[in-house]
Tab-separated table of C-alpha atoms in Angstrom:
chain	number	residue	atom	x	y	z
A	1406	MET	CA	-24.665	-19.652	-20.233
A	1407	GLU	CA	-26.901	-17.140	-21.933
A	1408	PHE	CA	-30.397	-18.374	-22.648
A	1409	ARG	CA	-33.629	-16.332	-22.960
A	1410	GLY	CA	-36.651	-16.560	-20.600
A	1411	PHE	CA	-37.008	-19.819	-18.721
A	1412	MET	CA	-34.712	-21.936	-20.962
A	1413	THR	CA	-32.146	-22.264	-18.185
A	1414	GLU	CA	-34.606	-23.945	-15.929
A	1415	PHE	CA	-35.485	-26.424	-18.657
A	1416	ILE	CA	-31.831	-27.330	-19.081
A	1417	ARG	CA	-31.430	-27.633	-15.332
A	1418	SER	CA	-34.357	-30.002	-15.262
A	1419	GLU	CA	-32.662	-32.195	-17.915
A	1420	LEU	CA	-29.517	-32.314	-15.828
A	1421	GLU	CA	-31.486	-33.153	-12.697
A	1422	ASP	CA	-33.216	-35.936	-14.618
A	1423	ALA	CA	-29.763	-37.268	-15.643
A	1424	VAL	CA	-28.032	-37.257	-12.237
A	1425	GLY	CA	-30.692	-36.646	-9.589
A	1426	VAL	CA	-32.213	-33.433	-8.281
A	1427	GLU	CA	-29.928	-33.549	-5.241
A	1428	ASN	CA	-26.792	-33.653	-7.443
A	1429	VAL	CA	-27.374	-30.347	-9.273
A	1430	SER	CA	-26.838	-27.021	-7.467
A	1431	SER	CA	-26.369	-23.370	-8.145
A	1432	THR	CA	-26.359	-21.469	-4.833
A	1433	LYS	CA	-23.811	-18.651	-4.654
A	1434	GLY	CA	-21.974	-20.269	-1.708
A	1435	GLU	CA	-21.454	-23.514	-3.485
A	1436	LYS	CA	-20.401	-21.821	-6.769
A	1437	LEU	CA	-17.860	-19.787	-4.860
A	1438	ALA	CA	-16.240	-22.969	-3.582
A	1439	TYR	CA	-15.250	-23.694	-7.245
A	1440	GLY	CA	-13.950	-20.254	-8.049
A	1441	THR	CA	-10.434	-21.019	-7.099
A	1442	ASP	CA	-7.944	-23.804	-7.011
A	1443	TYR	CA	-4.274	-23.375	-5.849
A	1444	PHE	CA	-3.501	-21.108	-8.788
A	1445	TRP	CA	-1.841	-17.947	-7.393
A	1446	VAL	CA	-3.882	-15.556	-9.564
A	1447	SER	CA	-7.254	-16.868	-8.560
A	1448	ARG	CA	-6.300	-16.818	-4.789
A	1449	MET	CA	-4.893	-13.310	-5.059
A	1450	VAL	CA	-8.056	-12.016	-6.704
A	1451	ILE	CA	-10.149	-13.404	-3.847
A	1452	ASP	CA	-7.848	-12.210	-1.183
A	1453	LYS	CA	-8.107	-8.662	-2.524
A	1454	GLY	CA	-11.948	-8.845	-2.543
A	1455	GLY	CA	-12.500	-9.599	-6.278
A	1456	MET	CA	-14.926	-12.043	-7.762
A	1457	PRO	CA	-13.562	-15.182	-9.368
A	1458	ALA	CA	-15.014	-16.830	-12.443
A	1459	LEU	CA	-17.993	-19.002	-11.307
A	1460	PRO	CA	-19.880	-21.841	-12.895
A	1461	ASP	CA	-23.609	-21.514	-13.635
A	1462	LEU	CA	-24.356	-25.043	-12.471
A	1463	ILE	CA	-22.581	-27.618	-10.399
A	1464	VAL	CA	-23.308	-31.247	-11.391
A	1465	ARG	CA	-22.164	-34.252	-9.479
A	1466	PRO	CA	-22.466	-37.425	-11.533
A	1467	GLY	CA	-22.377	-40.832	-9.884
A	1468	SER	CA	-21.520	-43.073	-12.836
A	1469	SER	CA	-20.010	-43.131	-16.340
A	1470	GLU	CA	-23.457	-43.380	-17.698
A	1471	GLU	CA	-24.495	-40.187	-15.869
A	1472	VAL	CA	-21.329	-38.474	-17.164
A	1473	SER	CA	-22.419	-39.486	-20.641
A	1474	LYS	CA	-25.960	-38.049	-20.173
A	1475	VAL	CA	-24.595	-34.754	-18.943
A	1476	LEU	CA	-22.143	-34.379	-21.818
A	1477	LYS	CA	-24.879	-35.215	-24.331
A	1478	ILE	CA	-26.978	-32.409	-22.882
A	1479	ALA	CA	-24.059	-29.942	-22.727
A	1480	ASN	CA	-23.055	-30.799	-26.303
A	1481	TYR	CA	-26.486	-30.283	-27.653
A	1482	TYR	CA	-26.925	-26.844	-25.929
A	1483	LYS	CA	-23.196	-26.013	-26.498
A	1484	ILE	CA	-22.701	-25.396	-22.775
A	1485	PRO	CA	-19.005	-25.291	-21.499
A	1486	VAL	CA	-18.009	-28.137	-19.121
A	1487	GLN	CA	-15.141	-27.972	-16.638
A	1488	THR	CA	-14.204	-31.074	-14.676
A	1489	TRP	CA	-13.326	-30.765	-11.002
A	1490	GLY	CA	-11.379	-33.282	-8.995
A	1491	GLY	CA	-9.855	-32.216	-5.620
A	1492	GLY	CA	-9.184	-28.554	-6.589
A	1493	SER	CA	-5.472	-28.860	-5.601
A	1494	GLY	CA	-4.066	-27.815	-8.981
A	1495	THR	CA	-1.725	-24.858	-9.328
A	1496	GLN	CA	-2.389	-23.950	-12.948
A	1497	GLY	CA	-6.028	-22.895	-12.946
A	1498	GLY	CA	-6.818	-26.027	-15.033
A	1499	ALA	CA	-10.197	-26.621	-13.407
A	1500	LEU	CA	-11.406	-23.085	-13.098
A	1501	PRO	CA	-14.792	-22.350	-14.871
A	1502	MET	CA	-13.504	-19.453	-16.899
A	1503	ALA	CA	-16.420	-19.858	-19.405
A	1504	GLY	CA	-19.113	-20.469	-16.807
A	1505	GLY	CA	-21.478	-23.311	-17.732
A	1506	ILE	CA	-21.302	-26.691	-15.990
A	1507	LEU	CA	-18.851	-27.557	-13.257
A	1508	LEU	CA	-18.615	-31.348	-13.234
A	1509	ASP	CA	-17.605	-32.396	-9.703
A	1510	MET	CA	-16.383	-36.070	-9.963
A	1511	LYS	CA	-15.953	-37.003	-6.309
A	1512	ARG	CA	-19.185	-39.061	-6.125
A	1513	MET	CA	-17.409	-41.528	-8.521
A	1514	ASP	CA	-15.045	-42.915	-5.847
A	1515	LYS	CA	-15.579	-46.618	-6.056
A	1516	LEU	CA	-12.826	-49.323	-5.969
A	1517	ILE	CA	-13.565	-51.733	-8.812
A	1518	ASP	CA	-10.877	-54.429	-8.577
A	1519	ILE	CA	-7.582	-55.426	-7.081
A	1520	ASP	CA	-5.792	-58.245	-8.997
A	1521	THR	CA	-2.584	-59.334	-7.260
A	1522	VAL	CA	-1.850	-61.887	-10.011
A	1523	SER	CA	-1.579	-59.258	-12.656
A	1524	GLY	CA	-0.499	-56.624	-10.146
A	1525	THR	CA	-3.283	-54.139	-10.958
A	1526	ILE	CA	-5.864	-52.014	-9.211
A	1527	THR	CA	-8.871	-50.377	-10.832
A	1528	CYS	CA	-10.979	-47.564	-9.565
A	1529	GLU	CA	-13.283	-44.699	-10.558
A	1530	THR	CA	-11.457	-41.400	-11.062
A	1531	GLY	CA	-13.200	-39.382	-8.460
A	1532	MET	CA	-11.360	-41.317	-5.743
A	1533	ILE	CA	-8.890	-39.417	-3.568
A	1534	PHE	CA	-5.519	-40.881	-4.469
A	1535	GLN	CA	-4.570	-41.541	-0.815
A	1536	THR	CA	-7.621	-43.760	-0.586
A	1537	LEU	CA	-6.459	-45.755	-3.604
A	1538	GLU	CA	-3.032	-46.136	-2.067
A	1539	TRP	CA	-4.598	-47.394	1.222
A	1540	TYR	CA	-6.621	-50.025	-0.672
A	1541	ALA	CA	-3.310	-51.228	-2.277
A	1542	ASN	CA	-1.534	-51.140	1.067
A	1543	GLU	CA	-4.085	-53.419	2.665
A	1544	GLN	CA	-2.964	-56.167	0.230
A	1545	GLY	CA	0.802	-55.437	0.879
A	1546	TYR	CA	1.149	-53.364	-2.351
A	1547	SER	CA	1.482	-49.778	-3.409
A	1548	VAL	CA	0.689	-47.754	-6.530
A	1549	MET	CA	3.856	-45.751	-5.819
A	1550	HIS	CA	2.321	-42.467	-6.865
A	1551	MET	CA	3.035	-40.105	-3.936
A	1552	PRO	CA	2.692	-36.409	-4.869
A	1553	SER	CA	2.555	-33.635	-2.291
A	1554	CYS	CA	-1.164	-33.421	-2.877
A	1555	LEU	CA	-1.693	-37.149	-2.222
A	1556	THR	CA	-4.410	-36.637	0.472
A	1557	CYS	CA	-6.482	-34.165	-1.455
A	1558	CYS	CA	-6.040	-34.821	-5.256
A	1559	THR	CA	-8.230	-37.187	-7.077
A	1560	VAL	CA	-7.148	-40.036	-9.400
A	1561	GLY	CA	-8.699	-38.187	-12.311
A	1562	GLY	CA	-6.856	-34.941	-11.408
A	1563	ALA	CA	-3.528	-36.748	-11.277
A	1564	LEU	CA	-4.133	-38.185	-14.715
A	1565	ALA	CA	-5.486	-35.013	-16.264
A	1566	HIS	CA	-2.230	-33.111	-15.883
A	1567	ASN	CA	0.115	-36.142	-16.070
A	1568	GLY	CA	1.233	-35.728	-12.535
A	1569	ILE	CA	4.219	-37.131	-10.695
A	1570	GLY	CA	5.141	-38.268	-7.214
A	1571	ILE	CA	8.307	-38.235	-5.103
A	1572	LEU	CA	9.184	-41.883	-5.981
A	1573	SER	CA	9.316	-41.090	-9.641
A	1574	THR	CA	12.986	-41.918	-10.349
A	1575	LYS	CA	12.275	-45.610	-9.697
A	1576	TYR	CA	8.528	-45.891	-10.510
A	1577	GLY	CA	7.949	-43.184	-13.129
A	1578	LYS	CA	5.163	-40.661	-13.643
A	1579	ILE	CA	1.420	-41.367	-13.631
A	1580	ASP	CA	1.595	-42.262	-17.365
A	1581	ASP	CA	4.075	-44.987	-16.473
A	1582	GLN	CA	1.806	-46.321	-13.759
A	1583	CYS	CA	-1.534	-46.197	-15.614
A	1584	LEU	CA	-2.463	-49.196	-17.717
A	1585	SER	CA	-5.814	-48.364	-19.234
A	1586	LEU	CA	-8.666	-45.897	-19.103
A	1587	GLU	CA	-12.375	-45.548	-19.580
A	1588	VAL	CA	-13.254	-42.227	-21.129
A	1589	VAL	CA	-16.483	-40.367	-21.902
A	1590	LEU	CA	-16.060	-38.434	-25.111
A	1591	PRO	CA	-17.676	-34.967	-25.568
A	1592	ASN	CA	-20.555	-36.451	-27.572
A	1593	GLY	CA	-21.304	-38.823	-24.702
A	1594	ASP	CA	-19.797	-42.021	-26.130
A	1595	ILE	CA	-18.101	-44.191	-23.544
A	1596	ILE	CA	-14.880	-45.711	-24.817
A	1597	ASN	CA	-11.986	-47.780	-23.403
A	1598	THR	CA	-8.340	-47.685	-24.333
A	1599	MET	CA	-6.586	-50.957	-25.124
A	1600	PRO	CA	-6.446	-53.278	-22.078
A	1601	VAL	CA	-2.641	-53.018	-21.988
A	1602	PRO	CA	-0.438	-49.901	-22.182
A	1603	LYS	CA	2.071	-51.173	-24.685
A	1604	HIS	CA	1.055	-52.602	-28.093
A	1605	ALA	CA	1.404	-52.260	-31.873
A	1606	SER	CA	-2.298	-51.888	-32.581
A	1607	GLY	CA	-1.978	-48.341	-33.937
A	1608	PRO	CA	-1.325	-45.179	-31.880
A	1609	ASN	CA	-1.729	-45.448	-28.130
A	1610	LEU	CA	-5.000	-43.780	-27.173
A	1611	LEU	CA	-3.989	-43.930	-23.486
A	1612	ASN	CA	-1.383	-41.179	-23.970
A	1613	ILE	CA	-3.836	-38.978	-25.811
A	1614	PHE	CA	-6.090	-38.658	-22.868
A	1615	ILE	CA	-3.534	-38.690	-19.997
A	1616	GLY	CA	-2.424	-35.040	-19.794
A	1617	SER	CA	-5.283	-33.721	-21.799
A	1618	GLU	CA	-6.641	-31.722	-18.843
A	1619	GLY	CA	-10.321	-32.323	-19.528
A	1620	THR	CA	-10.152	-30.856	-23.073
A	1621	LEU	CA	-10.778	-34.062	-25.049
A	1622	GLY	CA	-13.131	-35.969	-22.693
A	1623	ILE	CA	-13.694	-37.147	-19.173
A	1624	MET	CA	-11.668	-40.047	-17.713
A	1625	THR	CA	-14.040	-42.070	-15.566
A	1626	LYS	CA	-12.143	-45.269	-14.658
A	1627	ALA	CA	-8.477	-46.103	-14.526
A	1628	LYS	CA	-6.371	-49.243	-14.026
A	1629	PHE	CA	-2.923	-48.934	-12.484
A	1630	LYS	CA	-0.026	-51.375	-11.832
A	1631	ILE	CA	0.788	-52.066	-8.219
A	1632	VAL	CA	4.034	-53.336	-6.747
A	1633	LYS	CA	4.856	-55.005	-3.418
A	1634	LEU	CA	5.767	-52.759	-0.568
A	1635	PRO	CA	9.547	-52.549	-0.319
A	1636	GLU	CA	11.361	-54.829	2.125
A	1637	VAL	CA	13.632	-51.821	3.099
A	1638	ARG	CA	13.554	-48.121	2.355
A	1639	ARG	CA	16.821	-46.247	3.154
A	1640	HIS	CA	17.295	-42.518	3.096
A	1641	HIS	CA	20.660	-40.732	2.645
A	1642	ALA	CA	21.880	-37.134	2.343
A	1643	PHE	CA	24.822	-35.525	0.669
A	1644	LEU	CA	26.267	-32.048	0.107
A	1645	PHE	CA	27.982	-31.040	-3.154
A	1646	LYS	CA	30.168	-27.977	-3.522
A	1647	ASP	CA	27.819	-26.608	-6.215
A	1648	ILE	CA	24.807	-27.535	-8.342
A	1649	SER	CA	26.925	-28.208	-11.394
A	1650	THR	CA	28.882	-30.987	-9.594
A	1651	GLY	CA	25.551	-32.281	-8.224
A	1652	TYR	CA	23.981	-32.546	-11.660
A	1653	ASN	CA	26.853	-34.691	-12.935
A	1654	ALA	CA	26.919	-36.944	-9.830
A	1655	CYS	CA	23.140	-37.480	-9.904
A	1656	ARG	CA	23.180	-38.246	-13.638
A	1657	GLU	CA	25.787	-41.009	-13.076
A	1658	ILE	CA	23.846	-42.413	-10.138
A	1659	VAL	CA	20.522	-42.763	-11.929
A	1660	GLN	CA	22.172	-44.126	-14.988
A	1661	THR	CA	23.805	-46.855	-12.848
A	1662	VAL	CA	21.178	-47.773	-10.226
A	1663	LYS	CA	17.586	-46.912	-9.586
A	1664	PRO	CA	16.931	-44.850	-6.497
A	1665	SER	CA	13.303	-44.077	-5.760
A	1666	ILE	CA	14.073	-40.458	-4.690
A	1667	VAL	CA	16.754	-38.085	-5.891
A	1668	ARG	CA	16.358	-34.441	-5.017
A	1669	LEU	CA	19.197	-31.936	-5.731
A	1670	PHE	CA	18.849	-28.410	-4.342
A	1671	ASP	CA	20.703	-25.284	-5.486
A	1672	GLU	CA	22.452	-23.200	-2.845
A	1673	ALA	CA	19.683	-20.686	-2.614
A	1674	GLU	CA	17.166	-23.345	-1.651
A	1675	THR	CA	19.660	-25.267	0.570
A	1676	VAL	CA	20.298	-22.272	2.771
A	1677	SER	CA	16.628	-21.209	2.903
A	1678	ILE	CA	13.902	-23.955	2.706
A	1679	ILE	CA	16.056	-26.946	3.484
A	1680	LYS	CA	17.452	-25.113	6.564
A	1681	LYS	CA	13.974	-24.058	7.607
A	1682	VAL	CA	12.373	-27.492	7.357
A	1683	ILE	CA	15.032	-30.069	8.368
A	1684	GLY	CA	17.648	-27.843	10.113
A	1685	PHE	CA	20.554	-28.359	7.737
A	1686	GLU	CA	22.750	-25.183	7.686
A	1687	LYS	CA	25.838	-25.646	5.509
A	1688	LYS	CA	26.299	-23.854	2.189
A	1689	GLY	CA	26.467	-25.908	-1.006
A	1690	SER	CA	24.050	-28.083	-2.961
A	1691	PHE	CA	22.109	-30.436	-0.738
A	1692	MET	CA	20.890	-33.770	-2.152
A	1693	ASN	CA	18.684	-36.371	-0.535
A	1694	LEU	CA	18.424	-39.816	-1.960
A	1695	THR	CA	16.328	-42.933	-1.177
A	1696	LEU	CA	16.932	-46.558	-2.169
A	1697	GLU	CA	14.264	-49.164	-1.710
A	1698	GLY	CA	13.281	-52.813	-2.558
A	1699	LEU	CA	14.823	-56.088	-1.585
A	1700	LYS	CA	17.447	-55.777	1.078
A	1701	LYS	CA	20.158	-57.653	-0.908
A	1702	ILE	CA	19.695	-55.359	-3.865
A	1703	VAL	CA	19.522	-52.177	-1.863
A	1704	ASP	CA	22.742	-53.167	-0.063
A	1705	VAL	CA	24.560	-53.281	-3.389
A	1706	GLU	CA	22.987	-50.146	-4.751
A	1707	GLU	CA	23.919	-48.246	-1.517
A	1708	GLU	CA	27.592	-49.149	-1.939
A	1709	ILE	CA	27.544	-47.934	-5.602
A	1710	VAL	CA	25.843	-44.623	-4.719
A	1711	LEU	CA	28.358	-43.922	-1.934
A	1712	ASP	CA	31.256	-44.653	-4.337
A	1713	ILE	CA	29.880	-42.345	-7.026
A	1714	ALA	CA	29.165	-39.524	-4.530
A	1715	LYS	CA	32.695	-39.800	-3.153
A	1716	LYS	CA	34.057	-39.620	-6.712
A	1717	TYR	CA	32.377	-36.182	-7.107
A	1718	GLY	CA	33.621	-34.929	-3.842
A	1719	ALA	CA	30.339	-35.022	-1.921
A	1720	GLU	CA	30.241	-34.747	1.815
A	1721	TYR	CA	28.194	-37.718	3.077
A	1722	LEU	CA	25.736	-36.509	5.643
A	1723	GLY	CA	24.540	-39.928	6.766
A	1724	THR	CA	20.928	-41.031	7.071
A	1725	GLU	CA	19.608	-38.466	9.498
A	1726	TYR	CA	18.915	-35.604	7.149
A	1727	GLY	CA	17.616	-38.021	4.463
A	1728	GLU	CA	15.148	-39.440	6.925
A	1729	LYS	CA	14.199	-35.943	8.164
A	1730	TRP	CA	13.424	-34.959	4.550
A	1731	PHE	CA	11.157	-37.989	4.031
A	1732	GLU	CA	9.365	-37.464	7.314
A	1733	ASN	CA	8.735	-33.750	6.423
A	1734	ARG	CA	8.077	-34.249	2.670
A	1735	ILE	CA	4.656	-32.672	3.063
A	1736	THR	CA	5.761	-30.088	5.689
A	1737	PHE	CA	7.497	-28.186	2.832
A	1738	PHE	CA	3.939	-27.217	1.649
A	1739	TYR	CA	2.489	-26.221	5.008
A	1740	PRO	CA	1.756	-22.596	5.942
A	1741	GLY	CA	4.832	-21.136	7.488
A	1742	TYR	CA	7.137	-23.120	5.241
A	1743	MET	CA	5.655	-22.689	1.764
A	1744	MET	CA	5.432	-19.290	0.099
A	1745	ASN	CA	1.990	-17.817	0.520
A	1746	ASN	CA	-0.054	-14.716	-0.132
A	1747	PRO	CA	0.485	-11.811	-0.020
A	1748	GLN	CA	3.745	-12.963	-1.647
A	1749	MET	CA	3.677	-13.675	-5.380
A	1750	PHE	CA	5.183	-16.963	-6.377
A	1751	GLY	CA	5.214	-19.624	-8.982
A	1752	THR	CA	6.879	-22.940	-9.809
A	1753	ILE	CA	8.373	-22.905	-13.338
A	1754	ASP	CA	9.056	-26.576	-13.858
A	1755	SER	CA	10.631	-27.834	-17.091
A	1756	THR	CA	12.426	-30.970	-18.129
A	1757	SER	CA	15.148	-31.723	-20.668
A	1758	THR	CA	17.980	-34.162	-21.590
A	1759	TYR	CA	21.046	-33.992	-19.584
A	1760	ASP	CA	22.983	-31.929	-22.128
A	1761	ASN	CA	20.583	-29.047	-21.522
A	1762	ILE	CA	19.462	-29.195	-17.934
A	1763	GLU	CA	22.162	-27.002	-16.489
A	1764	LYS	CA	21.798	-24.481	-19.254
A	1765	ILE	CA	18.116	-24.223	-18.546
A	1766	TYR	CA	18.913	-23.637	-14.822
A	1767	TRP	CA	21.212	-20.716	-15.413
A	1768	ALA	CA	19.086	-19.203	-18.229
A	1769	MET	CA	15.902	-19.342	-16.164
A	1770	LYS	CA	17.681	-17.929	-13.160
A	1771	GLU	CA	19.006	-15.038	-15.254
A	1772	ALA	CA	15.599	-14.356	-16.824
A	1773	VAL	CA	13.693	-14.449	-13.565
A	1774	GLU	CA	16.164	-12.355	-11.522
A	1775	ALA	CA	16.138	-9.688	-14.238
A	1776	PHE	CA	12.938	-8.518	-12.635
A	1777	PRO	CA	13.621	-6.163	-9.693
A	1778	GLY	CA	12.772	-7.679	-6.325
A	1779	VAL	CA	12.270	-11.248	-7.588
A	1780	HIS	CA	14.037	-14.173	-5.865
A	1781	PHE	CA	14.895	-17.537	-7.586
A	1782	ILE	CA	15.358	-20.884	-5.964
A	1783	SER	CA	15.501	-24.298	-7.607
A	1784	HIS	CA	15.804	-28.060	-7.169
A	1785	SER	CA	15.728	-31.054	-9.415
A	1786	SER	CA	13.384	-33.702	-8.018
A	1787	HIS	CA	12.575	-36.116	-10.798
A	1788	TRP	CA	15.354	-37.970	-12.694
A	1789	TYR	CA	15.396	-40.337	-15.658
A	1790	ASP	CA	17.939	-42.261	-17.670
A	1791	TRP	CA	17.820	-39.550	-20.337
A	1792	GLY	CA	17.482	-36.383	-18.285
A	1793	CYS	CA	15.848	-34.652	-15.340
A	1794	MET	CA	13.697	-31.646	-14.513
A	1795	ASN	CA	14.124	-28.335	-12.852
A	1796	TYR	CA	11.628	-27.351	-10.203
A	1797	SER	CA	12.384	-23.655	-10.112
A	1798	ARG	CA	10.442	-21.011	-8.177
A	1799	PHE	CA	10.192	-17.209	-8.376
A	1800	ILE	CA	9.222	-15.268	-5.269
A	1801	VAL	CA	8.170	-11.649	-5.051
A	1802	ASP	CA	7.846	-10.564	-1.422
A	1803	ASN	CA	6.110	-7.222	-2.246
A	1804	PRO	CA	3.980	-7.605	-5.354
A	1805	PRO	CA	1.941	-4.623	-6.621
A	1806	GLU	CA	-1.154	-3.807	-4.593
A	1807	ASP	CA	-3.250	-3.441	-7.788
A	1808	PRO	CA	-4.622	-6.854	-8.824
A	1809	GLU	CA	-4.425	-6.130	-12.469
A	1810	GLU	CA	-0.811	-4.937	-12.243
A	1811	SER	CA	0.013	-7.982	-10.210
A	1812	ILE	CA	-1.455	-10.253	-12.897
A	1813	ARG	CA	0.530	-8.592	-15.526
A	1814	LEU	CA	3.812	-8.834	-13.610
A	1815	HIS	CA	2.987	-12.501	-12.792
A	1816	ASN	CA	2.517	-13.309	-16.506
A	1817	ARG	CA	5.660	-11.432	-17.600
A	1818	ILE	CA	7.809	-13.414	-15.177
A	1819	TRP	CA	6.213	-16.634	-16.333
A	1820	ASN	CA	6.735	-15.788	-19.986
A	1821	ALA	CA	10.461	-15.015	-19.300
A	1822	GLY	CA	11.049	-18.227	-17.311
A	1823	VAL	CA	9.292	-20.596	-19.671
A	1824	ARG	CA	10.773	-19.007	-22.780
A	1825	ALA	CA	14.219	-19.402	-21.270
A	1826	ALA	CA	13.535	-23.117	-20.879
A	1827	LEU	CA	12.190	-23.439	-24.350
A	1828	LYS	CA	15.134	-21.659	-25.940
A	1829	ASN	CA	17.534	-24.048	-24.210
A	1830	GLY	CA	15.918	-27.336	-24.980
A	1831	GLY	CA	13.216	-27.500	-22.318
A	1832	VAL	CA	9.436	-27.769	-22.406
A	1833	VAL	CA	6.479	-25.634	-21.256
A	1834	ASN	CA	5.889	-27.788	-18.163
A	1835	ASP	CA	7.104	-30.974	-16.583
A	1836	HIS	CA	4.387	-32.229	-14.268
A	1837	HIS	CA	2.069	-29.481	-12.877
A	1838	GLY	CA	0.314	-29.176	-16.213
A	1839	VAL	CA	-0.604	-26.264	-18.402
A	1840	GLY	CA	-4.108	-25.190	-17.444
A	1841	LEU	CA	-5.004	-21.494	-17.848
A	1842	LYS	CA	-1.688	-20.308	-16.539
A	1843	LEU	CA	0.499	-21.509	-19.445
A	1844	SER	CA	-2.090	-21.941	-22.170
A	1845	ARG	CA	-0.800	-18.993	-24.171
A	1846	LEU	CA	2.692	-20.556	-24.418
A	1847	MET	CA	1.568	-23.893	-25.907
A	1848	LYS	CA	1.900	-22.832	-29.533
A	1849	GLU	CA	5.475	-21.562	-28.785
A	1850	GLY	CA	6.330	-24.862	-27.185
A	1851	TYR	CA	4.872	-27.110	-29.923
A	1852	GLY	CA	5.423	-24.997	-33.026
A	1853	PRO	CA	3.862	-26.482	-36.158
A	1854	ALA	CA	3.184	-29.708	-34.221
A	1855	MET	CA	0.398	-27.891	-32.395
A	1856	GLN	CA	-1.826	-28.679	-35.349
A	1857	VAL	CA	-1.897	-32.355	-34.246
A	1858	LEU	CA	-3.434	-31.308	-30.848
A	1859	THR	CA	-5.847	-28.785	-32.402
A	1860	GLY	CA	-6.882	-31.367	-34.987
A	1861	LEU	CA	-7.725	-33.823	-32.265
A	1862	LYS	CA	-9.687	-31.173	-30.386
A	1863	LYS	CA	-11.738	-30.171	-33.384
A	1864	SER	CA	-12.532	-33.828	-34.217
A	1865	LEU	CA	-13.533	-34.929	-30.729
A	1866	ASP	CA	-15.023	-31.599	-29.505
A	1867	PRO	CA	-16.244	-29.671	-32.541
A	1868	ASN	CA	-18.448	-27.487	-30.300
A	1869	GLY	CA	-15.567	-26.580	-28.042
A	1870	ILE	CA	-17.390	-27.269	-24.810
A	1871	MET	CA	-14.639	-29.127	-22.999
A	1872	ASN	CA	-12.622	-26.931	-20.558
A	1873	PRO	CA	-12.360	-23.855	-22.773
A	1874	TYR	CA	-9.190	-21.733	-22.679
A	1875	LYS	CA	-7.023	-24.487	-21.240
A	1876	LEU	CA	-3.991	-26.297	-22.775
A	1877	GLY	CA	-3.880	-23.894	-25.666
A	1878	LEU	CA	-6.977	-25.514	-27.176
């Protein structure tokens, strides 16, 4: 914000009047807390003693009406607004790169309703997702959205980047689980999407806001479907001779039955991270798979899965390693197991139909490994009837010491990996979102269709205040 004289204090007074004096702050320590999420570049800059981009004011609204008041003030003064949930994102999507207002949503954490007749649960979007899951569990139900950041991400954050959890093969992504939204538009108007997610009443507004990363408005309430906790949940593990065989076997499995978890690892990840976390040491392509639901149905599905795996020559490893994987599903992201600074690393996740997924794997691997000293590992962790995704990582053990040189190398590797995916039928990102990290590649991914997104942006946010520089908008 750049205002003359004492104008800044007048604006602050308006914001304090809107949300309460105690809910507006600007101390250096508090602002620093919002200078980095889990984006590698922002963390690297701080680790090397640099200063991150900071907000001018932190505002913590307590209701949709307070969010509306804040956006009306921001829109009038043309002040940038970035929305903050749990700060667990990897793409820099919540970082206040334009200064202005940082809207921390965590005061808005109320449970609104649980309806076991309709099978729905409704809450404010500042709620930590684990808390929402616990509320559902108390009634014998689950939202079935279980990302690795479950205990620290907010509901709004999961919706903002169209996130996904480990049970996606059976229950889908967050856009499959969300039924309706309340949204505050940049001009302060409070709107609701249709009360159901499927209809023929014109285009579906729900899917305009899910995945919009705070660029089109602020999601303040959300309704999700819930399902009964499964009677049984059974974990299995297999080893394929190579990832190509694994792709074919997994495709046939998910087009025949509906596991909740299917994760297929390439040999590089099998002999490194899988070995490190669960102690499995053989070479090949490791796959863990989970079936759940009514026992009678799971019994039949289990028999089918074992037959298909045998058809593709898989070594059945029993239930032990599958159970170990499930028990340690978060351990993979703990210090000592997950890549961490001073290493440079990134997850280049893309998705495609089955005819392209293996092409993307090999093309991305070639593009990334063309950089000296860069390692590549990959797994496919979310599967659909029509295709699946690659969760591919690059790792640089000894990145440049100079921060600017590191950022340039980081961006070149990302450009190469994403462009390899785009060239072979993939997309810019599968489920981590675009944020700041991949914003520059959106026009390449969408081509002329990008005008639809920019048209929406200009119509809803003509002053361009909502999360500047993100999502290519």
